[in-house]
């Protein structure tokens, strides 16, 4: 295996970081750009396995101290610099509560264990609130460093069992298959573990390691096949970028696309390298090999900066999105230029000097400053978390408490709002058992946030409330896709039918329905797709209402609350920290927030079904031009679209008037 510099690998790094940056910067044409991280994993497995197996073959041993010193010189200085700079910028941008939380993330990032911290919180990489975490991208570096801890031991085990390629291939193959099998299983059973836990990502690194043992010499004299393999690999990478998305389960078997593609490109480049000709001097079939295209100067330049660019791009776009919530295309391009400029600075003044410095390169002496830097990073992040906690004043604390206060249903019994997997309805009763009347609250979490004012209003009218609630499950008979489960939400359909039957058997005086507006899900669809989805949803809503109407049960549908452009609690807390008024910075134009056209379609369905009424309290949140997150001095929403419970309590009077 050639020890020389591989321009095609540098070009692959450019493709990898380009995909990740494009995805994070909102380039919808590459919805699977996040798979660039998987390309990095395979490249790391290839390079590290090449170096380690060569050292084992030549000396029969490994100098682990020197190996880890090289890794520390390569990765640690630039990473720590970006962590500290991100913390410093966060002091001026993030609210104190956010500074406290994300400083803990910085602490774990400094120690290359942030993937485990994210696992503890079951943090979804693709969730909307992930866009506020400026350190979440360090998860992949943590996985890589943890791989470096275990991989040398595995290769030494293979050499101890029986020196040679076959034994090494067998040991790596067994480890890779075990990791892949567990990853395939847990991608659906426990997605966060499959995504973040390094042993479940090890198969991707191992694929690169196995590729170094492939007998590629015969390809040297088959340039046509050589080119075909490489272009097939690039096609698989392109397919991953174009066909994958955050709505599909990942990694799982879909990660085989970028992994297999990268392996093929690496094999093609390794075979071409053995011809002894630089990429620029190849002719015939060799000139059409991917290695030639990947050696183009722009890709070489981006590949050289890829590590620093990966470190910088995410905090730049996160902080920019906080300062300007709806970034335009030119603004996003400006963020890209800024991230690239910071990458050039970091590479030339920190990353490259640390890697090439003669004193640090000698033996394992780099481990001492590396340990000191790691400790310093952890200490600074820890201190920053405590400093930020001291800056949480009464107003900030009030916002935090308002956002955290649960509804009466969740405060009484969290399981009354069913999780994704539970199918059997759980009716929960609020109010006197001998009350004269009964009403039912039916729907998803957007029905739950009305529970507090509804229960209080019912008590004053000698009425008890029975709830039938399930997370992300509409009362409308509409089969939907669950973004967390990454599949059709069949549990919702089963639960809904059982709940409707149970409610009809109870013969309540009234059924109150509220649900997450379909308008929030279809706003980015083409016009034709929106119309079809609205029609499908109207049919589902009409079916539910008719089931109750035909059973002689009256129904009231509460129009859904507006959806805000940003998380209300975080936005208001930041505005207070910046000494600014929350309005208009945190408010959203009514045309974007209120879903007026969807509400009109909903109202038409409700008015078409006997014994059904429509309750619209939107004017409590919105004026003709904007919807507000702070109303009469109170936080109105606890996130983008759920009512803050304290504010919901103020709507008890209007709700009572509409219902009773």
XYZ file of C-alpha atoms in Angstrom:
660
model
C 0.000 0.000 0.000
C 1.393 3.330 -1.052
C 2.614 5.593 1.722
C 2.627 8.654 -0.546
C 0.106 11.470 -0.399
C -3.173 10.538 -2.116
C -4.781 13.537 -3.881
C -7.958 11.520 -4.468
C -8.421 11.143 -0.702
C -8.056 14.881 -0.303
C -10.726 15.296 -2.970
C -12.974 12.840 -1.131
C -12.569 14.945 1.999
C -13.764 17.932 0.002
C -16.862 16.025 -1.133
C -17.522 14.903 2.434
C -17.289 18.313 4.064
C -19.119 19.881 1.118
C -22.092 17.592 1.675
C -22.225 18.298 5.403
C -21.944 22.066 4.954
C -24.570 22.084 2.189
C -26.993 20.135 4.387
C -26.468 22.330 7.447
C -26.713 25.512 5.402
C -30.134 24.468 4.111
C -29.362 23.405 0.542
C -32.495 21.363 -0.068
C -31.099 19.936 -3.305
C -28.784 17.760 -1.167
C -31.098 16.443 1.576
C -28.651 13.621 2.368
C -25.554 15.788 2.704
C -25.196 14.678 6.326
C -23.839 11.379 4.940
C -20.573 13.210 4.346
C -19.688 12.245 7.915
C -19.846 8.581 6.880
C -17.335 9.299 4.115
C -14.987 10.733 6.736
C -15.409 7.594 8.842
C -14.411 5.297 5.975
C -11.426 7.472 5.060
C -10.245 7.406 8.678
C -10.583 3.632 8.811
C -8.562 3.292 5.585
C -5.747 5.630 6.612
C -5.366 4.469 10.209
C -5.483 0.795 9.253
C -2.876 1.386 6.546
C -0.446 3.025 8.976
C -1.011 0.612 11.836
C -0.795 -2.578 9.763
C 2.349 -1.338 8.054
C 3.966 -0.709 11.444
C 2.899 -4.138 12.712
C 4.238 -5.816 9.538
C 7.577 -4.007 9.738
C 8.287 -4.174 13.475
C 5.851 -6.714 14.908
C 4.600 -4.136 17.407
C 2.851 -0.788 17.739
C 4.158 2.347 19.401
C 0.782 3.352 20.816
C 2.120 6.423 22.608
C 3.481 7.789 19.348
C 0.268 6.884 17.536
C -1.904 8.766 20.016
C 0.507 11.688 19.989
C 0.054 11.966 16.216
C -3.715 11.896 16.600
C -3.571 14.571 19.295
C -1.403 16.854 17.150
C -3.723 16.379 14.215
C -7.069 16.946 15.922
C -6.855 18.582 19.322
C -5.442 22.121 18.866
C -7.892 23.232 16.186
C -10.851 21.595 17.946
C -10.054 23.243 21.266
C -9.572 26.625 19.601
C -13.013 26.403 17.957
C -14.619 25.232 21.217
C -13.200 28.183 23.159
C -14.081 30.678 20.429
C -17.638 29.285 20.263
C -17.999 29.613 24.027
C -16.757 33.196 23.897
C -19.156 34.152 21.093
C -21.969 32.366 22.913
C -21.636 34.750 25.850
C -22.925 37.554 23.633
C -25.513 35.535 21.660
C -26.953 32.780 23.861
C -29.253 33.312 26.821
C -27.686 32.359 30.180
C -29.746 29.155 30.378
C -28.466 28.133 26.956
C -24.913 29.042 27.906
C -25.195 26.763 30.935
C -26.519 23.828 28.923
C -24.194 24.126 25.951
C -21.142 24.755 28.120
C -21.696 21.258 29.431
C -21.736 20.123 25.827
C -18.438 21.958 25.269
C -16.990 20.195 28.293
C -17.803 16.780 26.849
C -16.682 17.879 23.373
C -13.283 18.830 24.813
C -12.959 15.331 26.231
C -14.253 13.715 22.991
C -17.256 12.176 24.724
C -20.073 14.465 23.595
C -21.719 11.579 21.727
C -22.280 9.882 25.084
C -23.666 13.105 26.565
C -26.086 13.386 23.659
C -27.092 9.763 24.188
C -27.888 10.473 27.818
C -30.413 13.084 26.730
C -31.625 10.948 23.783
C -30.828 13.927 21.602
C -32.127 13.636 18.052
C -29.557 14.964 15.567
C -32.349 15.810 13.122
C -34.725 17.403 15.650
C -35.581 21.074 15.259
C -34.000 22.043 18.596
C -30.677 20.532 17.484
C -30.244 23.706 15.430
C -29.541 25.606 18.662
C -26.700 23.386 19.890
C -23.404 24.866 18.597
C -21.401 21.797 19.662
C -23.550 18.939 18.393
C -21.319 18.374 15.348
C -18.484 17.287 17.663
C -20.302 13.955 18.064
C -18.550 12.579 14.968
C -15.101 13.592 16.252
C -15.882 11.860 19.543
C -16.880 8.683 17.707
C -13.658 8.856 15.700
C -11.439 9.317 18.747
C -13.148 6.428 20.526
C -12.511 4.303 17.442
C -8.814 5.175 17.692
C -8.761 3.832 21.251
C -10.036 0.384 20.277
C -8.790 -0.181 16.747
C -5.060 -0.678 17.465
C -5.925 -3.372 20.026
C -8.029 -5.210 17.449
C -5.237 -5.169 14.862
C -2.717 -6.342 17.469
C -5.087 -9.178 18.359
C -5.199 -10.232 14.713
C -1.383 -10.170 14.488
C -1.070 -12.143 17.746
C -3.483 -14.834 16.541
C -1.654 -15.296 13.270
C 0.305 -12.662 11.352
C -0.926 -12.065 7.837
C -3.622 -10.458 5.754
C -6.156 -13.267 6.004
C -6.254 -13.255 9.788
C -6.472 -9.471 9.867
C -9.307 -9.555 7.325
C -11.149 -12.233 9.323
C -10.882 -10.371 12.627
C -11.867 -7.029 11.099
C -14.674 -8.716 9.174
C -16.173 -10.335 12.274
C -16.019 -7.061 14.194
C -17.533 -5.185 11.257
C -20.430 -7.634 10.822
C -21.215 -7.573 14.544
C -21.252 -3.773 14.546
C -23.358 -3.604 11.370
C -25.886 -6.150 12.666
C -26.351 -4.211 15.908
C -26.614 -0.948 13.974
C -29.291 -2.357 11.651
C -31.334 -3.579 14.599
C -31.048 -0.447 16.733
C -31.679 2.018 13.908
C -35.359 1.237 14.385
C -35.354 0.003 17.995
C -33.192 2.777 19.504
C -32.272 5.353 16.822
C -30.178 7.595 19.084
C -27.931 4.675 20.043
C -27.492 3.598 16.435
C -26.563 7.147 15.483
C -24.256 8.233 18.302
C -22.775 5.111 19.946
C -19.287 4.494 18.562
C -19.403 0.639 18.582
C -22.467 0.850 16.329
C -20.589 3.103 13.897
C -17.408 0.992 14.011
C -18.425 -1.002 10.919
C -17.992 2.117 8.797
C -14.386 2.561 9.933
C -13.879 -1.190 9.595
C -15.066 -1.041 5.983
C -12.171 1.303 5.277
C -9.819 -1.035 7.135
C -11.003 -4.063 5.190
C -10.561 -2.204 1.931
C -6.836 -1.788 2.626
C -6.532 -5.601 2.573
C -8.291 -6.064 -0.756
C -6.106 -7.609 -3.524
C -6.206 -4.584 -5.817
C -2.977 -5.213 -7.754
C -4.825 -6.946 -10.608
C -6.754 -3.710 -11.266
C -3.529 -1.952 -12.194
C -3.636 -3.473 -15.689
C -7.393 -3.080 -16.112
C -7.827 0.688 -16.370
C -11.368 0.443 -17.742
C -12.550 -1.577 -14.735
C -10.552 0.717 -12.467
C -12.381 3.788 -13.747
C -15.757 2.044 -13.656
C -15.343 1.107 -9.993
C -14.382 4.635 -9.069
C -17.238 6.245 -10.949
C -19.667 3.732 -9.467
C -18.384 4.766 -6.039
C -18.949 8.451 -6.784
C -22.421 7.589 -8.118
C -23.271 5.869 -4.826
C -22.077 8.914 -2.880
C -24.157 11.176 -5.128
C -27.165 8.884 -4.622
C -26.722 9.150 -0.854
C -26.645 12.945 -1.035
C -29.698 13.108 -3.304
C -31.907 10.292 -1.985
C -31.318 10.209 1.762
C -33.095 12.658 4.049
C -33.706 13.343 7.710
C -37.116 11.664 7.382
C -35.571 8.247 6.671
C -34.131 5.942 9.348
C -30.363 6.403 9.526
C -27.716 5.009 9.675
C -29.032 1.440 9.183
C -28.707 -0.126 5.763
C -28.955 3.280 4.070
C -25.486 4.144 5.365
C -24.186 1.423 3.044
C -24.622 3.883 0.162
C -21.926 6.400 1.197
C -19.786 3.697 2.853
C -19.692 1.399 -0.190
C -19.229 4.362 -2.495
C -16.229 5.620 -0.524
C -14.660 2.155 -0.415
C -14.914 1.828 -4.204
C -13.358 5.247 -4.776
C -10.522 4.438 -2.361
C -9.842 1.109 -4.081
C -9.895 2.752 -7.479
C -7.459 5.405 -6.320
C -5.155 2.877 -4.649
C -4.922 0.823 -7.820
C -4.313 3.900 -9.942
C -1.621 5.056 -7.508
C 0.271 1.815 -8.089
C 0.795 2.784 -11.731
C 3.335 5.269 -10.427
C 1.991 8.213 -12.459
C 0.640 11.381 -10.862
C -3.026 12.016 -11.631
C -2.160 14.936 -13.914
C 0.075 12.725 -16.128
C -2.295 9.818 -16.681
C -3.583 9.118 -20.172
C -6.270 6.988 -21.800
C -8.606 5.283 -19.354
C -6.503 6.520 -16.441
C -7.262 10.113 -17.380
C -10.970 9.349 -16.927
C -10.525 7.778 -13.499
C -12.228 9.543 -10.552
C -8.809 10.058 -8.988
C -8.076 12.530 -11.771
C -11.261 14.506 -11.140
C -10.743 14.409 -7.369
C -7.254 15.849 -7.858
C -8.541 19.128 -9.297
C -7.091 22.164 -7.445
C -10.399 23.482 -5.965
C -11.143 20.080 -4.412
C -7.578 19.831 -3.135
C -7.886 23.230 -1.460
C -11.225 22.422 0.185
C -9.914 18.990 1.193
C -6.923 20.595 2.881
C -9.234 22.859 4.885
C -11.880 20.163 5.462
C -11.177 19.551 9.147
C -11.154 23.230 10.105
C -14.162 23.892 7.870
C -16.097 21.089 9.550
C -15.285 22.577 12.956
C -16.322 26.123 12.025
C -19.295 25.795 9.718
C -21.804 24.694 12.350
C -21.312 27.339 15.080
C -21.272 30.007 12.341
C -24.659 28.992 10.903
C -26.177 28.319 14.356
C -25.276 31.743 15.724
C -26.244 33.477 12.479
C -29.665 31.817 12.630
C -30.159 33.110 16.163
C -29.256 36.666 15.204
C -31.279 36.597 11.966
C -33.971 33.887 12.348
C -34.885 33.653 8.653
C -31.568 33.765 6.798
C -31.782 34.620 3.106
C -29.712 32.843 0.459
C -27.165 35.704 0.230
C -26.858 35.716 4.018
C -26.230 31.981 4.039
C -23.581 32.426 1.362
C -22.014 35.105 3.531
C -21.952 32.640 6.428
C -20.197 30.182 4.144
C -17.550 32.761 3.270
C -17.082 33.538 6.970
C -16.716 29.839 7.866
C -14.221 29.381 5.040
C -12.204 32.413 6.146
C -12.076 31.151 9.727
C -10.993 27.759 8.392
C -8.095 29.295 6.448
C -6.993 31.182 9.554
C -7.253 28.106 11.783
C -5.477 25.815 9.342
C -2.490 28.070 8.752
C -2.030 29.399 12.287
C -3.117 26.470 14.473
C -3.864 23.164 12.746
C -0.863 22.913 10.414
C 1.795 24.349 12.789
C 0.697 21.939 15.543
C 0.862 18.989 13.155
C 4.194 19.917 11.543
C 6.050 21.396 14.507
C 9.412 19.644 14.938
C 9.360 19.641 18.748
C 5.827 18.195 18.971
C 6.525 15.655 16.229
C 9.345 14.034 18.177
C 8.198 10.789 19.797
C 5.204 10.974 22.097
C 5.998 14.284 23.759
C 2.857 15.849 22.221
C 0.762 13.817 24.676
C 1.746 16.060 27.581
C 0.486 19.332 26.070
C -2.460 17.384 24.628
C -3.523 16.274 28.093
C -3.058 19.817 29.356
C -5.153 21.256 26.524
C -7.916 18.725 27.082
C -7.976 19.519 30.780
C -8.003 23.233 30.033
C -10.919 22.844 27.652
C -12.932 20.882 30.195
C -12.096 23.363 32.969
C -12.980 26.451 30.917
C -16.286 24.940 29.785
C -17.127 23.907 33.361
C -16.330 27.371 34.677
C -18.342 28.974 31.883
C -21.398 26.889 32.807
C -21.226 28.096 36.417
C -20.646 31.711 35.360
C -23.647 31.570 33.051
C -25.828 30.131 35.827
C -25.056 33.208 37.924
C -26.341 35.451 35.138
C -29.838 33.952 35.245
C -31.825 36.810 36.787
C -35.451 36.926 37.919
C -36.792 37.655 34.451
C -34.763 34.849 32.886
C -35.868 32.472 35.616
C -39.485 33.452 35.001
C -39.198 32.563 31.299
C -37.585 29.243 32.201
C -40.280 28.371 34.749
C -43.099 29.381 32.400
C -41.713 27.114 29.676
C -41.192 24.193 32.037
C -44.586 24.302 33.799
C -46.566 21.242 32.632
C -50.233 21.140 31.773
C -52.606 19.802 34.415
C -52.668 16.471 32.564
C -48.892 16.034 32.458
C -48.486 17.358 36.007
C -50.983 14.767 37.294
C -49.785 11.773 35.277
C -47.315 12.021 32.387
C -48.602 8.755 30.951
C -52.016 10.354 30.303
C -50.353 11.767 27.183
C -49.421 8.454 25.584
C -46.030 7.879 24.000
C -45.506 6.883 20.369
C -45.598 3.129 20.923
C -48.627 2.694 23.204
C -51.813 1.706 21.390
C -54.344 1.057 24.168
C -56.135 4.306 25.163
C -55.676 5.574 28.711
C -58.659 7.721 29.770
C -57.737 10.087 32.612
C -60.473 11.743 34.711
C -60.269 15.302 36.089
C -62.986 16.688 38.342
C -65.555 15.254 40.709
C -66.566 11.678 39.988
C -70.243 12.559 40.669
C -70.255 15.637 38.431
C -73.489 16.192 36.561
C -71.873 16.251 33.124
C -68.913 14.783 31.251
C -66.847 16.188 28.430
C -63.959 14.478 26.639
C -60.714 16.100 25.466
C -59.469 14.176 22.420
C -56.316 14.643 20.339
C -52.552 15.118 20.459
C -50.311 17.384 22.526
C -52.151 20.359 21.033
C -55.264 19.114 22.774
C -53.250 18.614 25.958
C -52.145 22.255 26.150
C -55.818 23.248 26.407
C -56.384 20.846 29.306
C -55.511 23.295 32.101
C -58.086 26.001 31.285
C -60.615 23.370 30.186
C -60.493 21.440 33.478
C -60.860 24.634 35.521
C -63.757 25.875 33.399
C -65.457 22.477 33.661
C -65.250 22.436 37.458
C -67.236 25.657 37.651
C -69.917 24.085 35.486
C -70.349 20.840 37.467
C -68.553 18.892 34.721
C -65.703 16.417 34.774
C -63.165 16.081 31.954
C -61.924 12.747 30.583
C -58.856 12.924 28.368
C -57.862 10.715 25.428
C -54.455 12.007 24.389
C -51.533 10.598 22.401
C -48.331 12.302 21.285
C -48.300 13.436 17.631
C -51.597 11.649 16.948
C -54.443 13.668 15.463
C -58.095 12.995 16.176
C -58.703 13.210 12.413
C -58.737 9.850 10.652
C -55.542 10.588 8.769
C -52.619 8.163 8.528
C -49.369 10.111 8.943
C -45.613 9.710 8.905
C -43.868 9.968 12.282
C -40.645 11.971 12.010
C -39.192 10.439 15.180
C -40.014 6.822 14.350
C -39.077 7.494 10.685
C -42.044 5.447 9.426
C -45.813 5.438 9.097
C -47.427 6.046 12.478
C -49.538 2.868 12.587
C -49.837 3.014 16.386
C -51.735 6.279 16.015
C -54.296 4.777 13.658
C -54.922 1.831 15.982
C -55.174 4.059 19.074
C -57.534 6.519 17.376
C -60.093 3.879 16.430
C -60.112 2.411 19.929
C -60.413 5.880 21.452
C -63.346 6.859 19.215
C -65.182 3.654 20.147
C -64.522 4.203 23.867
C -65.694 7.812 23.731
C -68.921 6.921 21.933
C -69.672 4.257 24.538
C -69.288 6.883 27.277
C -71.902 9.159 25.647
C -70.310 12.403 26.921
C -72.114 15.716 26.728
C -69.369 17.088 24.494
C -66.115 16.004 22.799
C -63.477 18.748 22.499
C -60.931 18.203 19.708
C -57.726 20.080 18.994
C -54.761 18.954 16.907
C -51.513 20.090 15.299
C -52.489 21.919 12.132
C -51.882 20.081 8.888
C -50.870 23.464 7.496
C -47.617 23.255 9.449
C -46.613 20.109 7.586
C -47.524 21.053 4.033
C -46.265 24.641 3.782
C -43.124 23.558 1.888
C -45.010 21.273 -0.529
C -45.737 22.217 -4.164
C -49.196 23.730 -4.632
C -50.649 20.546 -6.176
C -49.326 18.430 -3.321
C -50.734 20.833 -0.730
C -54.195 20.706 -2.241
C -54.209 16.903 -2.290
C -53.013 16.674 1.320
C -55.590 19.231 2.495
C -58.337 17.205 0.809
C -57.091 13.993 2.434
C -56.998 15.662 5.851
C -60.484 17.177 5.400
C -61.847 13.724 4.628
C -60.200 12.337 7.771
C -61.545 15.136 9.967
C -65.032 14.779 8.500
C -64.962 11.023 9.149
C -64.102 11.529 12.827
C -66.736 14.231 13.337
C -69.402 12.183 11.559
C -68.656 9.177 13.780
C -69.536 11.269 16.827
C -72.444 13.065 15.173
C -74.084 9.817 14.062
C -73.742 8.511 17.636
C -75.521 11.604 18.973
C -72.410 13.113 20.562
C -71.808 16.846 20.169
C -68.299 17.955 19.155
C -66.325 21.196 19.442
C -63.150 21.741 17.402
C -60.655 24.284 18.730
C -58.625 25.926 15.993
C -54.924 25.184 16.354
C -52.541 27.741 17.811
C -50.089 29.640 15.563
C -46.634 28.246 14.852
C -43.708 30.582 15.539
C -40.572 30.986 13.462
C -38.359 30.349 16.511
C -38.566 28.626 19.887
C -40.422 31.225 21.921
C -38.763 30.557 25.273
C -35.220 30.685 23.885
C -35.895 33.704 21.687
C -37.421 35.730 24.521
C -34.634 34.739 26.921
C -32.027 35.870 24.364
C -33.838 39.148 23.787
C -33.808 39.844 27.523
C -30.083 39.021 27.646
C -29.476 41.442 24.761
C -31.490 44.100 26.628
C -34.030 44.177 23.797
C -37.806 43.858 23.720
C -39.010 40.405 22.587
C -41.324 42.072 20.080
C -40.866 42.293 17.145
C -37.694 40.160 17.149
C -39.472 36.994 18.325
C -42.852 37.580 16.699
C -43.888 35.949 13.431
C -45.919 37.505 10.600
C -49.500 36.285 10.736
C -49.308 35.077 7.132
C -46.582 32.619 8.186
C -47.826 31.652 11.657
C -51.616 31.466 11.732
C -52.436 29.012 8.905
C -55.545 31.040 8.063
C -56.259 29.166 4.812
C -56.003 25.792 6.553
C -58.310 27.046 9.296
C -60.854 28.089 6.669
C -60.781 24.555 5.230
C -61.174 23.141 8.738
C -64.076 25.463 9.515
C -65.854 24.391 6.321
C -65.676 20.731 7.373
C -66.906 21.485 10.893
C -69.896 23.493 9.633
C -70.839 20.640 7.283
C -71.326 18.111 10.111
C -74.402 18.349 12.413
C -73.912 18.912 16.160
C -70.410 20.280 15.647
C -69.066 23.762 16.419
C -65.849 25.654 15.794
C -63.940 27.642 18.418
C -61.428 30.181 17.140
C -59.278 32.020 19.703
C -56.561 33.046 17.244
C -57.137 36.747 17.909
C -55.878 36.110 21.443
C -52.430 35.436 19.915
C -52.372 37.435 16.711
C -53.286 40.885 15.445
C -53.917 41.440 11.727
C -50.184 41.535 10.945
C -48.281 39.414 13.495
C -48.565 36.620 16.059
C -46.909 37.329 19.388
C -44.917 35.205 21.826
C -45.248 37.595 24.788
C -48.798 38.739 25.535
C -49.696 41.021 28.432
C -46.228 40.432 29.872
C -46.545 36.634 29.822
C -44.740 34.023 27.731
C -47.472 32.662 25.457
C -45.637 29.604 24.083
C -43.198 27.151 25.658
C -41.621 26.259 22.296
C -42.616 26.956 18.692
C -46.268 25.941 18.909
C -47.289 24.639 22.366
C -49.023 27.029 24.756
C -47.194 27.931 27.939
C -49.408 26.631 30.740
C -49.455 29.885 32.715
C -50.690 31.763 29.662
C -53.178 29.000 28.833
C -54.718 29.596 32.254
C -55.577 33.163 31.186
C -57.720 31.738 28.367
C -60.041 29.947 30.777
C -62.708 32.659 30.515
C -62.894 32.781 26.706
C -62.839 28.982 26.544
C -65.593 28.696 29.142
C -67.725 31.167 27.234
C -67.303 29.230 23.995
C -67.995 25.791 25.491
C -70.462 26.277 28.339
